[in-house]
């Protein structure tokens, strides 16, 4: 019985350390030293969040790999005009 109790106590202690204490420490350090990056490198325009500086970058310098082409029209890499594909196999017009 003592072994079972020891195992349960160990599980609880490790769960608290790994699931609560460690994430709080990492989040605190990130907020203290890397505030902009920890919050997603958000772009604010006139007091409104308009996107992230890390998503949908258009690169023209040959030293970078070619990124995925943007299909958002009329402005390339516009996250507001992109959406998911809402179709499924078996639906009429899916394979057309």
XYZ file of C-alpha atoms in Angstrom:
96
model
C 0.000 0.000 0.000
C 2.881 2.356 0.719
C 4.204 1.921 -2.812
C 0.839 2.907 -4.318
C 0.640 5.968 -2.085
C 4.202 6.930 -2.997
C 3.387 6.591 -6.708
C 0.255 8.701 -6.398
C 2.123 11.364 -4.417
C 4.903 11.357 -7.013
C 2.339 11.729 -9.815
C 0.687 14.689 -8.085
C 4.005 16.410 -7.344
C 5.335 15.940 -10.900
C 1.994 17.079 -12.365
C 2.102 20.279 -10.313
C 5.744 20.946 -11.182
C 5.486 20.206 -14.909
C 1.900 21.321 -15.469
C 1.733 24.461 -13.315
C 5.030 25.745 -11.919
C 7.225 25.277 -15.024
C 4.721 26.884 -17.458
C 4.277 29.855 -15.104
C 8.047 30.352 -14.871
C 8.527 30.108 -18.639
C 5.620 32.496 -19.291
C 6.940 34.954 -16.710
C 10.448 34.939 -18.194
C 9.043 35.339 -21.724
C 6.856 38.260 -20.682
C 9.708 39.916 -18.787
C 12.438 39.612 -21.402
C 10.636 39.031 -24.728
C 7.326 40.842 -24.269
C 6.644 41.595 -27.951
C 7.601 38.120 -29.182
C 5.752 36.339 -26.355
C 2.543 38.116 -27.348
C 2.791 37.178 -31.032
C 4.652 40.199 -32.488
C 1.329 41.931 -33.057
C 0.985 44.887 -35.415
C -1.206 47.659 -33.994
C -2.688 50.261 -36.340
C -4.723 53.120 -34.839
C -5.148 51.202 -31.599
C -6.472 48.081 -33.355
C -4.542 44.827 -33.795
C -4.247 44.237 -37.541
C -1.998 41.168 -37.660
C 1.361 39.708 -36.745
C 4.728 40.663 -38.158
C 5.667 36.971 -38.272
C 2.867 35.662 -40.504
C 2.653 35.960 -44.283
C 5.925 37.677 -45.024
C 6.653 38.411 -48.659
C 10.339 37.774 -49.397
C 12.095 38.965 -52.524
C 15.713 38.508 -51.485
C 17.249 35.411 -53.124
C 18.926 34.370 -49.855
C 15.528 33.237 -48.485
C 13.679 30.089 -49.460
C 10.624 30.725 -51.564
C 7.577 30.795 -49.385
C 4.143 29.504 -50.236
C 2.450 31.732 -52.783
C -0.353 33.920 -51.531
C -3.817 33.439 -53.008
C -5.346 36.366 -51.147
C -6.463 38.973 -53.585
C -6.151 41.944 -54.103
C -3.509 42.324 -51.367
C -0.972 39.474 -51.086
C -0.564 37.769 -47.692
C -3.769 39.299 -46.336
C -4.890 37.068 -43.468
C -8.290 38.754 -43.290
C -9.254 37.527 -46.758
C -8.186 33.925 -46.299
C -10.420 31.164 -45.022
C -10.712 27.430 -44.712
C -11.936 25.085 -47.412
C -15.500 24.143 -46.524
C -16.107 21.208 -48.764
C -15.823 17.469 -48.513
C -15.553 14.430 -50.737
C -18.938 13.330 -51.974
C -20.358 16.840 -52.093
C -21.469 17.955 -55.540
C -18.839 20.084 -57.242
C -16.013 18.875 -55.007
C -13.909 17.351 -57.779
C -14.832 19.952 -60.421
